[in-house]
XYZ file of C-alpha atoms in Angstrom:
769
model
C 0.246 -0.080 0.259
C 1.734 3.590 -1.067
C 1.566 5.821 2.453
C -0.271 9.246 1.635
C 0.396 12.385 2.723
C -0.629 14.019 6.225
C 0.737 15.976 8.685
C 0.758 15.237 12.332
C -0.480 18.180 14.340
C 0.172 19.161 18.872
C -2.328 22.220 19.777
C -1.151 24.010 22.912
C -3.372 25.647 25.152
C -7.267 25.847 26.142
C -8.223 23.287 24.047
C -10.027 20.461 26.096
C -13.469 20.880 27.276
C -14.216 23.562 24.869
C -14.950 21.659 22.221
C -12.030 21.489 20.199
C -11.951 18.570 19.359
C -16.360 17.649 17.885
C -14.843 21.749 16.099
C -12.257 20.116 14.527
C -14.160 16.937 13.540
C -16.331 19.368 11.688
C -13.475 21.060 9.992
C -12.046 18.026 8.720
C -15.282 16.476 7.321
C -15.613 20.236 5.232
C -12.482 20.345 4.609
C -12.343 16.551 3.307
C -9.119 15.437 4.641
C -8.699 12.481 6.764
C -7.205 11.446 9.579
C -7.881 11.742 13.585
C -7.875 14.034 16.510
C -7.475 12.844 20.210
C -6.865 14.512 24.114
C -3.662 13.078 25.652
C -2.588 13.541 28.555
C -0.582 16.958 29.094
C -3.653 18.454 28.074
C -2.746 18.793 24.709
C -4.827 17.981 21.728
C -3.066 15.180 18.956
C -4.550 15.829 15.459
C -3.867 13.684 12.326
C -5.414 15.094 8.940
C -4.283 13.358 5.378
C -5.419 14.921 2.191
C -4.106 16.656 -0.281
C -2.216 20.135 -0.995
C -5.530 21.921 -1.367
C -7.198 20.132 1.498
C -5.087 20.890 3.706
C -4.761 24.329 3.474
C -8.388 24.779 4.140
C -8.719 22.773 7.294
C -6.170 24.608 8.521
C -7.768 27.639 7.525
C -10.558 26.589 9.050
C -8.889 25.811 12.204
C -7.065 29.945 11.871
C -10.257 31.686 11.689
C -13.778 29.049 13.326
C -12.945 28.158 16.638
C -14.872 27.631 19.330
C -15.216 30.792 21.632
C -13.812 29.459 24.964
C -10.908 27.722 23.126
C -7.202 29.256 23.190
C -4.448 27.997 20.492
C -0.633 29.100 21.995
C 1.327 27.191 20.552
C 1.303 24.856 16.919
C 3.890 21.965 16.420
C 3.224 20.168 13.342
C 5.164 17.428 11.713
C 4.854 15.641 7.887
C 4.872 12.542 7.200
C 3.928 10.201 5.254
C 1.091 6.952 6.567
C -0.945 4.374 4.596
C -4.530 5.360 3.940
C -7.540 6.538 6.491
C -10.831 6.205 4.971
C -12.565 8.197 7.454
C -11.395 11.351 10.204
C -12.265 10.193 13.210
C -12.444 11.006 17.358
C -10.468 8.610 18.740
C -10.452 8.023 22.221
C -7.911 9.970 25.061
C -4.371 9.100 25.564
C -3.233 9.342 29.241
C 0.124 9.780 27.664
C 1.892 12.550 27.585
C 3.289 15.076 24.580
C 3.072 18.478 25.541
C 1.768 20.590 29.095
C -1.206 22.211 27.669
C -3.479 24.164 29.657
C -6.119 22.815 32.241
C -9.325 24.564 30.980
C -11.344 26.811 34.041
C -14.884 26.945 34.142
C -16.789 28.765 31.914
C -20.178 30.611 33.115
C -23.006 29.602 31.507
C -23.789 30.772 27.920
C -26.661 33.020 25.972
C -27.715 29.067 24.244
C -27.717 27.036 27.372
C -29.882 29.326 29.528
C -31.943 30.126 25.963
C -32.914 26.791 26.287
C -33.300 26.795 29.919
C -35.797 29.809 29.960
C -37.298 28.790 26.857
C -40.775 26.617 27.565
C -40.820 23.370 25.853
C -37.548 22.879 26.184
C -36.533 19.705 27.787
C -33.867 21.774 29.479
C -36.558 24.014 30.874
C -35.879 25.097 34.814
C -33.328 22.394 34.218
C -30.193 24.535 37.174
C -27.129 22.083 35.391
C -27.281 23.173 31.499
C -23.951 23.817 29.468
C -22.145 22.645 26.601
C -18.964 22.834 24.603
C -18.832 26.184 25.065
C -19.793 26.907 28.550
C -19.665 24.871 32.135
C -18.000 23.665 35.151
C -14.126 22.080 33.936
C -11.517 22.575 36.529
C -14.055 22.406 39.661
C -15.052 18.595 38.699
C -11.851 17.570 37.612
C -10.372 14.296 39.078
C -7.249 14.500 36.198
C -6.525 15.171 32.558
C -7.161 14.260 30.201
C -10.411 16.335 30.396
C -13.282 13.539 29.504
C -16.249 12.246 31.548
C -15.011 9.317 33.141
C -12.329 12.079 35.106
C -14.856 13.894 35.805
C -17.724 14.149 38.866
C -19.585 14.429 35.811
C -18.564 10.727 35.448
C -22.046 9.388 38.005
C -23.873 10.537 35.800
C -24.140 8.084 32.966
C -26.228 9.761 29.456
C -30.216 8.830 28.883
C -30.621 8.036 24.928
C -31.327 11.355 24.308
C -28.219 13.336 25.213
C -26.074 10.584 23.804
C -27.497 11.334 20.794
C -26.265 14.119 20.685
C -23.212 13.964 22.504
C -22.936 11.682 19.393
C -24.155 14.202 16.651
C -21.613 15.846 14.731
C -24.197 18.521 13.407
C -24.920 19.636 17.057
C -22.441 22.306 17.420
C -22.761 22.321 21.285
C -23.101 18.811 22.262
C -21.582 16.647 19.687
C -18.719 15.283 21.643
C -18.870 17.402 24.460
C -18.292 15.739 28.017
C -20.123 17.478 30.359
C -23.340 18.213 29.055
C -26.728 16.660 30.723
C -30.490 17.153 31.066
C -33.176 16.095 33.643
C -33.899 12.879 32.888
C -30.257 11.761 33.545
C -28.434 15.426 36.159
C -27.482 15.749 39.313
C -30.763 16.931 40.708
C -31.437 19.345 43.522
C -32.908 18.928 46.645
C -34.091 21.310 50.017
C -33.195 20.477 53.614
C -33.096 22.208 56.680
C -29.838 23.163 58.547
C -29.649 19.676 59.777
C -29.982 18.185 57.110
C -33.857 16.775 57.063
C -35.454 17.203 53.366
C -37.620 19.115 52.593
C -40.775 17.582 50.202
C -41.657 21.207 47.563
C -42.099 20.271 43.128
C -39.454 23.298 42.529
C -36.841 22.893 45.017
C -35.028 25.913 43.825
C -38.193 28.613 43.523
C -39.191 27.320 46.884
C -35.750 28.260 48.663
C -36.278 31.989 46.561
C -39.817 32.211 48.343
C -37.772 31.135 51.383
C -35.275 33.678 51.217
C -37.820 36.320 49.736
C -39.448 35.805 54.253
C -35.921 36.263 55.706
C -34.420 33.379 55.538
C -31.368 32.955 55.036
C -30.171 29.940 52.723
C -26.691 27.837 52.059
C -26.254 27.126 47.814
C -24.162 24.466 46.588
C -22.802 26.201 44.033
C -20.360 25.313 41.083
C -16.883 25.447 43.035
C -18.472 25.431 47.121
C -21.449 26.867 48.447
C -23.266 30.086 48.943
C -24.617 31.302 51.594
C -27.578 34.337 49.907
C -29.503 36.298 51.851
C -32.008 39.535 50.864
C -29.880 42.693 50.951
C -32.125 45.123 51.289
C -33.748 44.306 54.737
C -31.289 45.395 57.748
C -32.643 42.615 60.471
C -31.177 39.687 57.953
C -27.911 41.425 57.144
C -27.161 42.370 60.693
C -28.454 38.655 61.612
C -26.067 37.403 58.857
C -22.975 39.433 59.835
C -23.520 38.120 63.831
C -23.869 34.289 63.138
C -21.173 34.509 60.741
C -18.692 36.742 63.236
C -18.026 39.102 59.544
C -18.653 42.795 61.857
C -17.807 44.645 58.844
C -16.086 42.785 55.883
C -18.775 43.513 52.718
C -20.561 40.894 51.035
C -20.437 40.605 47.581
C -24.226 40.083 45.821
C -24.710 38.426 42.711
C -27.917 40.120 40.050
C -30.123 38.555 37.729
C -28.607 40.542 34.490
C -27.147 43.640 33.626
C -30.523 45.817 33.954
C -30.699 44.901 37.268
C -27.150 45.665 38.333
C -28.287 49.037 36.962
C -30.117 49.227 40.178
C -27.958 48.555 42.408
C -24.723 49.698 40.999
C -22.596 52.444 38.662
C -21.644 51.026 35.406
C -19.198 52.011 32.918
C -18.283 49.969 29.536
C -15.277 47.970 31.107
C -17.292 47.042 34.538
C -20.240 46.043 31.355
C -17.598 44.267 30.190
C -16.152 42.344 32.804
C -19.809 41.217 34.041
C -20.702 39.777 30.850
C -17.316 38.310 29.915
C -17.512 33.644 30.404
C -15.040 34.312 33.099
C -17.640 36.395 35.395
C -16.254 37.687 37.892
C -17.105 40.207 41.149
C -15.990 43.322 40.240
C -16.633 45.833 42.446
C -18.736 49.304 40.966
C -19.594 52.337 42.296
C -23.312 51.929 45.180
C -26.692 53.332 44.529
C -26.665 52.840 47.758
C -30.219 53.757 48.269
C -31.418 50.048 47.483
C -29.127 48.091 49.491
C -29.386 47.626 52.867
C -26.523 50.518 54.793
C -24.492 46.507 56.540
C -24.031 45.201 52.888
C -21.036 47.315 53.366
C -20.443 49.468 55.279
C -18.233 52.413 55.127
C -17.969 51.670 51.614
C -18.550 53.286 48.507
C -18.340 50.675 46.713
C -19.887 46.581 46.354
C -19.121 43.846 44.959
C -21.262 42.688 41.875
C -21.677 39.522 39.820
C -23.460 37.448 37.506
C -25.057 33.884 37.125
C -22.610 31.787 35.666
C -24.883 28.988 35.956
C -28.335 28.200 35.350
C -28.857 27.527 39.402
C -28.149 31.104 40.438
C -30.018 32.433 37.741
C -33.001 30.191 38.532
C -33.188 30.848 42.406
C -32.691 35.279 41.153
C -34.598 34.436 39.364
C -37.389 32.998 42.185
C -36.581 35.903 44.641
C -38.976 39.906 44.467
C -35.264 41.683 44.457
C -34.164 39.923 41.354
C -30.471 40.497 43.526
C -29.214 38.343 46.424
C -26.107 39.058 49.567
C -23.986 36.205 48.063
C -21.461 35.719 50.143
C -18.817 32.588 50.467
C -20.012 29.739 52.587
C -17.638 29.491 55.091
C -16.734 30.670 58.932
C -14.524 33.275 59.092
C -10.965 32.037 58.121
C -11.814 28.618 57.166
C -11.944 27.076 53.308
C -15.859 27.688 51.573
C -17.213 24.273 52.012
C -17.517 22.493 49.613
C -19.167 19.320 50.579
C -22.387 18.777 52.458
C -20.404 17.210 55.319
C -18.617 20.016 55.876
C -21.602 22.276 55.265
C -23.649 20.921 57.702
C -21.092 20.572 60.534
C -19.431 24.919 59.687
C -22.986 26.572 58.160
C -25.098 25.288 60.135
C -26.047 27.678 62.658
C -25.170 30.485 59.710
C -28.412 29.645 57.288
C -31.810 28.378 58.619
C -32.046 25.874 55.488
C -30.191 24.454 52.321
C -30.286 24.575 48.905
C -27.864 21.365 47.359
C -27.765 18.865 44.572
C -25.650 15.456 44.341
C -22.968 17.010 41.508
C -19.192 16.299 43.677
C -17.530 19.724 43.762
C -13.515 17.782 43.400
C -11.244 21.424 43.606
C -12.497 24.749 45.671
C -13.066 27.477 43.480
C -13.347 30.931 45.200
C -15.030 33.347 42.765
C -12.653 35.679 41.308
C -12.675 39.527 42.490
C -11.367 42.188 40.350
C -12.192 46.193 40.339
C -11.040 49.441 37.865
C -7.734 51.161 39.660
C -7.612 54.687 37.368
C -10.459 52.605 34.696
C -7.841 49.811 34.607
C -8.959 46.074 35.245
C -7.327 45.081 38.585
C -7.043 41.732 40.516
C -7.799 41.411 43.888
C -8.498 38.204 43.859
C -7.520 35.449 40.062
C -9.922 32.358 40.765
C -12.683 31.253 39.012
C -12.918 31.692 35.520
C -8.972 32.088 35.306
C -7.408 29.975 37.259
C -5.894 27.712 36.089
C -4.336 28.518 33.012
C -0.610 29.126 33.015
C 1.319 32.633 32.649
C 3.782 33.236 30.056
C 6.933 34.922 30.284
C 10.543 35.383 28.841
C 12.403 33.100 30.348
C 12.625 29.172 30.317
C 12.774 27.287 33.359
C 15.947 25.285 33.424
C 14.129 22.623 35.481
C 10.290 23.099 36.667
C 10.273 25.532 39.889
C 7.496 25.219 43.094
C 6.434 28.915 45.303
C 4.450 28.925 47.955
C 3.478 32.123 47.847
C 3.071 34.460 51.180
C 0.662 34.007 54.096
C -2.220 36.371 53.339
C -5.186 36.329 50.424
C -2.105 33.946 48.740
C -1.982 31.702 45.725
C 0.738 29.083 45.094
C 2.602 28.378 41.531
C 3.973 25.372 39.521
C 6.570 26.646 36.437
C 8.230 25.037 34.555
C 9.591 25.509 30.132
C 8.327 29.473 30.561
C 4.645 29.000 32.022
C 3.605 29.847 35.377
C 0.090 28.210 36.593
C -1.520 29.643 39.358
C -3.203 27.758 42.015
C -6.885 30.048 42.565
C -7.185 31.428 44.955
C -6.172 29.862 48.696
C -6.677 31.922 50.931
C -4.821 32.783 54.141
C -2.143 30.516 56.050
C -2.841 31.289 59.549
C -5.767 27.943 59.424
C -4.446 24.205 59.076
C -7.187 23.579 56.433
C -6.850 26.349 53.837
C -2.153 25.309 54.631
C -3.889 21.829 53.711
C -5.429 23.900 50.576
C -2.507 24.684 49.644
C -1.069 21.949 49.642
C -3.604 19.444 47.516
C -3.585 21.748 45.467
C 0.309 22.500 44.271
C 0.645 18.015 44.403
C -2.470 18.405 42.367
C -0.344 20.313 39.722
C 2.384 18.241 40.222
C 0.809 15.545 39.245
C -1.112 17.038 35.861
C 2.067 18.426 34.900
C 4.429 15.244 35.706
C 6.679 17.523 37.774
C 8.943 14.850 39.771
C 8.975 17.822 43.144
C 12.656 15.599 43.943
C 13.787 17.543 40.581
C 12.135 20.621 41.010
C 13.699 24.060 43.189
C 11.184 25.265 45.871
C 10.519 28.505 46.874
C 9.699 30.074 48.947
C 9.592 34.116 51.072
C 12.359 35.232 53.488
C 9.466 35.545 56.581
C 10.474 33.433 59.505
C 7.773 33.083 60.696
C 5.785 32.460 57.247
C 3.163 29.116 57.027
C 4.337 28.922 53.358
C 8.059 28.514 54.877
C 7.395 25.999 56.522
C 4.907 24.560 54.044
C 8.071 24.524 51.397
C 11.102 23.336 54.267
C 8.504 20.426 54.403
C 8.275 19.680 51.640
C 12.121 20.403 50.976
C 12.636 16.755 53.649
C 10.259 14.837 52.740
C 11.498 14.798 48.652
C 14.879 16.127 49.089
C 14.215 18.912 47.035
C 16.414 22.198 46.746
C 14.698 25.376 48.892
C 14.812 28.489 48.587
C 14.234 31.949 50.163
C 13.277 34.641 48.217
C 11.997 38.378 50.233
C 8.312 39.878 49.701
C 9.027 42.722 47.625
C 11.646 41.127 45.408
C 8.373 39.251 44.612
C 6.367 41.676 44.157
C 8.446 43.317 41.861
C 9.956 40.835 39.666
C 6.421 39.426 39.715
C 4.781 42.439 37.852
C 7.762 42.526 35.369
C 7.324 39.006 34.037
C 3.398 40.051 34.073
C 4.505 42.800 31.777
C 6.625 40.595 30.010
C 10.141 42.406 30.821
C 12.814 40.494 29.689
C 15.455 39.201 31.922
C 18.574 40.965 33.150
C 16.824 43.919 32.161
C 16.901 46.154 35.087
C 13.441 48.057 35.794
C 12.010 51.247 38.862
C 9.142 49.403 40.253
C 7.442 50.220 43.673
C 6.232 48.138 46.343
C 3.591 49.341 48.768
C 1.423 46.485 51.104
C 1.069 45.621 54.143
C 3.847 43.911 55.442
C 7.392 41.927 54.271
C 11.329 40.710 56.274
C 12.931 43.413 55.168
C 16.583 42.141 54.310
C 17.772 44.505 57.175
C 15.271 43.062 59.712
C 12.142 45.417 59.820
C 9.278 45.293 58.029
C 9.064 47.086 54.480
C 6.308 47.965 52.911
C 6.555 50.942 50.721
C 9.665 50.442 48.729
C 10.705 51.723 45.425
C 13.649 49.309 44.035
C 15.686 49.388 41.159
C 14.749 44.955 40.408
C 15.179 42.856 37.715
C 14.466 39.306 38.536
C 17.985 37.943 39.689
C 18.301 40.689 42.140
C 17.278 44.288 43.077
C 18.585 47.546 45.139
C 16.605 49.574 47.209
C 16.466 53.043 46.693
C 13.506 54.048 48.552
C 10.878 54.316 50.907
C 8.761 55.390 53.241
C 10.434 56.071 57.121
C 10.348 53.538 59.343
C 7.883 53.640 62.103
C 7.536 52.009 65.756
C 4.967 49.369 66.012
C 3.566 49.208 69.260
C 3.850 45.092 70.259
C 4.734 44.425 66.665
C 1.658 42.416 65.348
C -0.837 43.711 67.986
C 0.123 47.096 66.386
C -1.457 45.680 62.486
C -4.322 44.408 63.867
C -5.486 48.255 66.132
C -5.078 50.934 63.907
C -5.231 52.783 67.243
C -1.708 51.130 69.026
C -0.302 52.573 65.033
C -1.611 55.544 65.520
C 0.724 56.104 68.730
C 3.534 54.706 66.700
C 4.194 57.674 64.461
C 2.844 60.104 67.027
C 5.655 58.898 69.677
C 7.877 60.574 67.300
C 7.108 64.113 68.046
C 4.234 64.126 70.875
C 5.559 63.476 74.512
C 3.559 60.623 76.378
C 0.342 62.838 78.071
C 0.270 65.169 74.301
C -0.882 61.215 72.383
C -2.853 60.623 75.621
C -4.616 63.531 75.649
C -5.594 63.439 71.812
C -6.132 59.871 71.962
C -9.619 61.203 74.485
C -10.184 64.113 72.579
C -10.988 61.782 68.912
C -12.462 59.265 71.415
C -9.934 56.969 70.691
C -9.469 55.978 74.106
C -11.824 53.309 74.398
C -11.374 51.667 71.116
C -8.336 50.341 73.268
C -9.023 47.215 74.778
C -7.808 47.812 78.087
C -8.202 51.911 77.854
C -5.461 54.984 78.541
C -3.020 51.907 80.683
C -3.017 49.972 76.813
C -2.220 53.633 75.710
C 1.012 54.373 77.590
C 1.900 51.185 77.741
C 2.137 51.329 73.453
C 3.931 55.066 73.886
C 6.791 53.286 75.488
C 7.374 50.244 74.114
C 7.237 52.189 70.971
C 10.785 53.349 70.667
C 11.501 49.320 71.387
C 9.547 48.393 68.569
C 9.647 46.537 65.576
C 10.128 48.841 62.637
C 8.243 49.020 59.415
C 7.897 51.570 56.054
C 4.770 49.552 55.243
C 1.762 51.463 53.715
C -0.165 49.699 55.143
C 0.994 50.930 58.757
C 0.307 54.182 57.218
C -2.273 54.037 56.281
C -3.886 52.593 58.973
C -2.159 55.121 61.790
C -4.377 57.686 59.403
C -7.755 55.588 59.853
C -7.502 56.014 63.564
C -6.206 59.609 63.428
C -9.421 60.419 61.208
C -11.788 58.528 63.148
C -12.639 55.925 60.177
C -10.988 52.800 61.568
C -10.585 51.356 64.478
C -9.691 48.050 64.414
C -9.023 45.237 61.298
C -11.468 42.931 60.605
C -10.429 41.992 57.361
C -7.636 42.109 55.915
C -6.783 45.663 54.102
C -9.554 47.081 56.210
C -8.231 50.464 57.640
C -6.760 51.212 54.330
C -10.058 49.993 51.817
C -12.177 52.622 54.282
C -9.971 55.226 53.919
C -9.836 55.002 50.236
C -13.206 55.559 50.309
C -13.836 58.497 52.598
C -11.020 60.100 50.951
C -12.930 60.220 47.527
C -15.212 62.812 49.372
C -12.312 65.197 49.788
C -10.600 67.068 47.802
C -6.724 67.945 47.727
C -4.350 69.974 50.244
C -1.795 71.949 48.090
C 0.264 73.169 51.147
C 0.780 69.496 52.152
C 3.917 68.042 50.215
C 5.879 65.393 51.721
C 9.366 65.498 52.451
C 12.017 63.028 50.738
C 15.233 63.160 52.514
C 18.157 61.120 51.823
C 20.277 58.681 53.850
C 23.238 56.089 53.496
C 22.082 57.062 49.475
C 18.500 55.214 49.924
C 15.646 58.773 49.166
C 13.656 58.298 52.614
C 9.734 59.897 52.828
C 9.031 61.542 55.204
C 5.375 60.532 56.804
C 5.699 61.894 60.599
C 5.152 64.609 58.614
C 1.815 64.164 57.305
C 0.481 63.389 60.658
C 1.368 66.410 62.069
C 0.481 68.330 59.383
C -2.705 66.342 60.090
C -3.244 67.574 63.494
C -3.341 71.122 61.805
C -6.077 70.690 60.372
C -8.462 68.156 62.389
C -11.215 70.816 62.381
C -11.322 71.540 58.785
C -11.911 68.905 55.521
C -11.769 65.471 56.999
C -11.742 63.482 54.041
C -10.053 66.174 52.245
C -7.133 65.229 54.710
C -7.222 61.554 53.687
C -7.404 62.371 50.301
C -3.956 64.279 50.460
C -2.529 61.505 52.583
C -3.127 58.927 49.981
C -2.541 61.227 46.985
C 1.108 62.534 48.464
C 1.744 59.080 49.078
C 1.836 58.302 45.725
C 3.247 61.778 44.442
C 6.214 60.943 47.139
C 7.232 57.845 45.620
C 7.288 57.968 42.269
C 9.462 60.966 42.448
C 12.428 58.933 44.523
C 11.956 56.034 41.158
C 11.637 58.862 38.686
C 15.197 59.346 39.889
C 16.168 56.283 38.546
C 18.311 55.357 35.695
C 16.070 52.719 34.958
C 12.803 54.595 34.892
C 14.233 57.371 32.482
C 16.498 54.763 30.223
C 13.211 53.086 29.694
C 10.132 56.380 30.626
C 8.405 53.245 32.623
C 7.975 52.465 36.337
C 6.351 49.481 37.319
C 3.922 49.004 40.782
C 3.096 45.874 42.697
C 1.732 45.417 46.086
C -0.994 44.925 47.576
C -2.094 48.817 47.861
C -1.523 49.654 44.418
C -4.729 48.878 43.830
C -5.778 52.237 44.761
C -7.422 55.315 42.737
C -6.010 57.889 44.375
C -2.337 57.087 45.409
C -1.696 55.339 41.691
C -3.893 58.807 40.393
C -0.734 60.688 42.537
C 2.245 58.487 41.526
C 0.862 59.285 37.737
C 0.632 62.607 37.959
C 4.038 62.782 39.753
C 5.687 60.135 36.910
C 3.962 62.254 33.925
C 5.728 65.821 34.703
C 9.296 63.760 33.459
C 7.456 61.550 30.690
C 7.548 58.733 32.121
C 4.241 56.178 32.410
C 3.048 54.242 35.346
C 1.860 50.305 34.949
C -0.011 47.994 36.736
C -0.350 44.200 37.200
C -2.395 43.606 35.073
C -3.152 39.330 34.861
C -2.028 38.653 39.176
C -3.060 39.953 41.335
C -0.469 42.756 42.019
C -0.934 41.410 46.010
C 0.202 38.225 47.270
C -2.229 36.464 45.147
C -0.170 36.938 42.861
C 3.558 36.944 44.990
C 4.329 33.310 44.200
C 4.681 34.443 40.283
C 7.695 36.733 40.834
C 8.733 34.365 43.308
C 9.607 31.161 40.765
C 11.070 33.604 37.586
C 13.394 34.735 40.399
C 14.193 30.961 41.231
C 14.795 30.312 37.542
C 17.156 34.110 37.189
C 18.375 32.193 40.252
C 20.162 28.808 39.265
C 21.097 29.260 35.877
C-alpha cells in the first residue's frame, strides 16, 4: 500500500473541555481531509490530517478562523509524515500519555444558548439548573485529573440518557457533539432542599421554594459550582444584621449576585469596562460604585463600592429569578478564616449555625474554586482575587525554566504556583494560611498540579518567602525534607517586583524601577517593609527609597489595631501625655481594649518596637486619627475604608511629603504628614485622607523618577496590595507624567500576595542559571 501525505499537529492551549475535538472533526469534514483527533494526558490535543495540499490548506484556514468561543491556541507544532491511506476522520479515545504540557480549562459561565434553553417553555432543559455545553459550564472545579474526559470528572456519576447520547454522537450538533459535561433532567444531577440539619423538605420546585424562603427573610446555603454560597436578602437590614452576627463578620463587605445587567444598574453605576467584565464568560465579582438607596447599609459598611457578579450557572439564575428583588447577598459559605465548604458534610458541620436552609445537589465539587474579584484602578481592571474563570490558566513569561519550580507564595490572600518551560501555573485563590485547613488546601492543589504536569518534586526547585515565621515557608521547608529538594527563599518585595515585571513581559537581565507598596514583608535589614522603591531585575534588586520607618508598638498587635499604630507614629513628635490627651479628644482611648493603660504602655514600648516602612500601616494610623476605622476585622480594612472616605475630599495644596536622603537611600518623611493633619482636624478631614493618599503616591513616584532605569525605559512599574488604590496611583501617575514616564500596573495576576508566587518562580529560575 502506498503511503499518503499527512500532517500531524500537536495543539497547546485551552483545547480540552471547550468543544475543540468536535470542532476539529467538523472542520476536517468540511475540508475533505481524513485522519483523527484525540486528547492527550498533558491537556494537549493531537490531530492527524491526510489529504491533498488544497484540502489541508482549507482545514488549516478553518482551524485558524472558526474556533469555539472558549478555545485558545497558544502553540501548534507540526510534522509532515507519510502513512497509509485513511478512509475517514475520527475522534479517537484519549490517551494518558503526554506529548507536551497544555492548559487545564477553567470553569466557564453559562452561555446565552444554554440559558435560553433553560428559560424556554417546551425545551427539554426548561428549568434545568445544570445545563451546559461545549462552550460553557464547570471544568476545573469538577476535574479529578487529565485528560479532560467525562470519566475524569464528577460527571462520571451521571451516565448519559438516550437523548443526550444521540446529541453527543451527532456531528451536526454544534454545542453538544462530544461535549463531556452535558446532561439533562433525565440523566443529570438533581437538586433538593433541606433544613439546616439536613432534613429533606418536600417540594416540587426546590429552587423556587428556596427563593420564597429568602424573600421571607430566611438565610439559605447554596451548593454552587466551586463551593457553597450563603444567600440572603440585600435589602433588609435585619436579615443582613442577623447574617453578620451569625457569621461573626462585623464589617467585611458581602458580595452580591444580580439577575442581569438591568438589575445591576439599579444598585450600582456601570461603565463600559465594568459592563464587559460582568458579562464576560469568566463572570467575576466586579467592584462598582454603589447606588446605596437600594441596599441595606450593612451590606458594605463604610464603603462606597459593592462587589457584584452575574449568575454563572443556571441554578443561580433560577434562584435569583424566583426572588422579589432579583439580586441577593451571595457570600462565600465558610466559617471565618476557614476555606469555603465544597461538600454536604462540611456544610452541615460548619454552616448550619449560619443558615436556616440548604439548597443542595448531587454533583461532587472536586476542586474548591472561589469567585474571582476584579476592581478598576484608575479605569484599568486589576485582580484582587484570581480564581474561578481564570485559574488555572497559565501565565507565559519571557524566560525558560531550566528545571521545574514549585512556589509556595506568601501567607495572606495567597496562591501557590508550579512553573516549567516558559509557563507559570498559579493555583486558584487559596486564602490566609494561618488556618490549618487552608494550608492543607495549598499543599493539596500544589500536589494536583505537580501530578497533572508530571513534575517530580525531588527534581524541582522549591521557593518560599524570606519571612522566617511564614506558614508558607514552613510548608516549603517540609516539602524539601520530604522530597530531598532544594529550597530557596526570596525577599517579599523583590517577589512583588518580579511578579509585575514578568506579568508585563520584561526580559531577563533588564533592570527596571518598581514601586512595591503593601502591608508587610520581611526586609533584608530585619525591619518590616511595605513602602519601597526598587531597581530590580529577576536576579537581584537594590532598594533606592522607602517610606520612613515607624514603630509598631507590640508588633503584630499594631497591625491588628490601627490606634496602636497611630500611637507609634505620634510617639515620633509628641510626648506621652500629649498622645493620651489627643486620643481622648478624638474618642480613641475606648477603642483600645485596656484603655489609657494600653495607650501609655504602647507609647513606652514604641521606641523598642519593630520598625516598619509599610504603606498599609501608615494608612492604618491615618484611618484611626481621622475616625474612619479603629480595628482590622479583615485584610486591608482600614486602608480600604480610608480610600472610600477620601473620595469625598479635595487635595490640600500646602501638604507635600518631604523626601530626604540617608546612606544613599531616599526616605519619605511620613511623620510630617501626621503633624500637618493634627493642625487641620477641624477642617475637611476627607480632604486630609485624599491628600495623604495622593501625596504618598506622588512622593514614591518622585523617587522612582530619579532612577536611571526609569529614565532609560520611560516606565515605572507598581505592585503590592496597596497598588490598587485609585488615589495613590493617581498621585504616582501625575508625578511621573511630569518627566514623561509611564506607570504600569499588574494585569494578569493580583498585585497583592495572590500574585507573589509568579515573582518567586521567575526569581528562582534566574538564580539557578
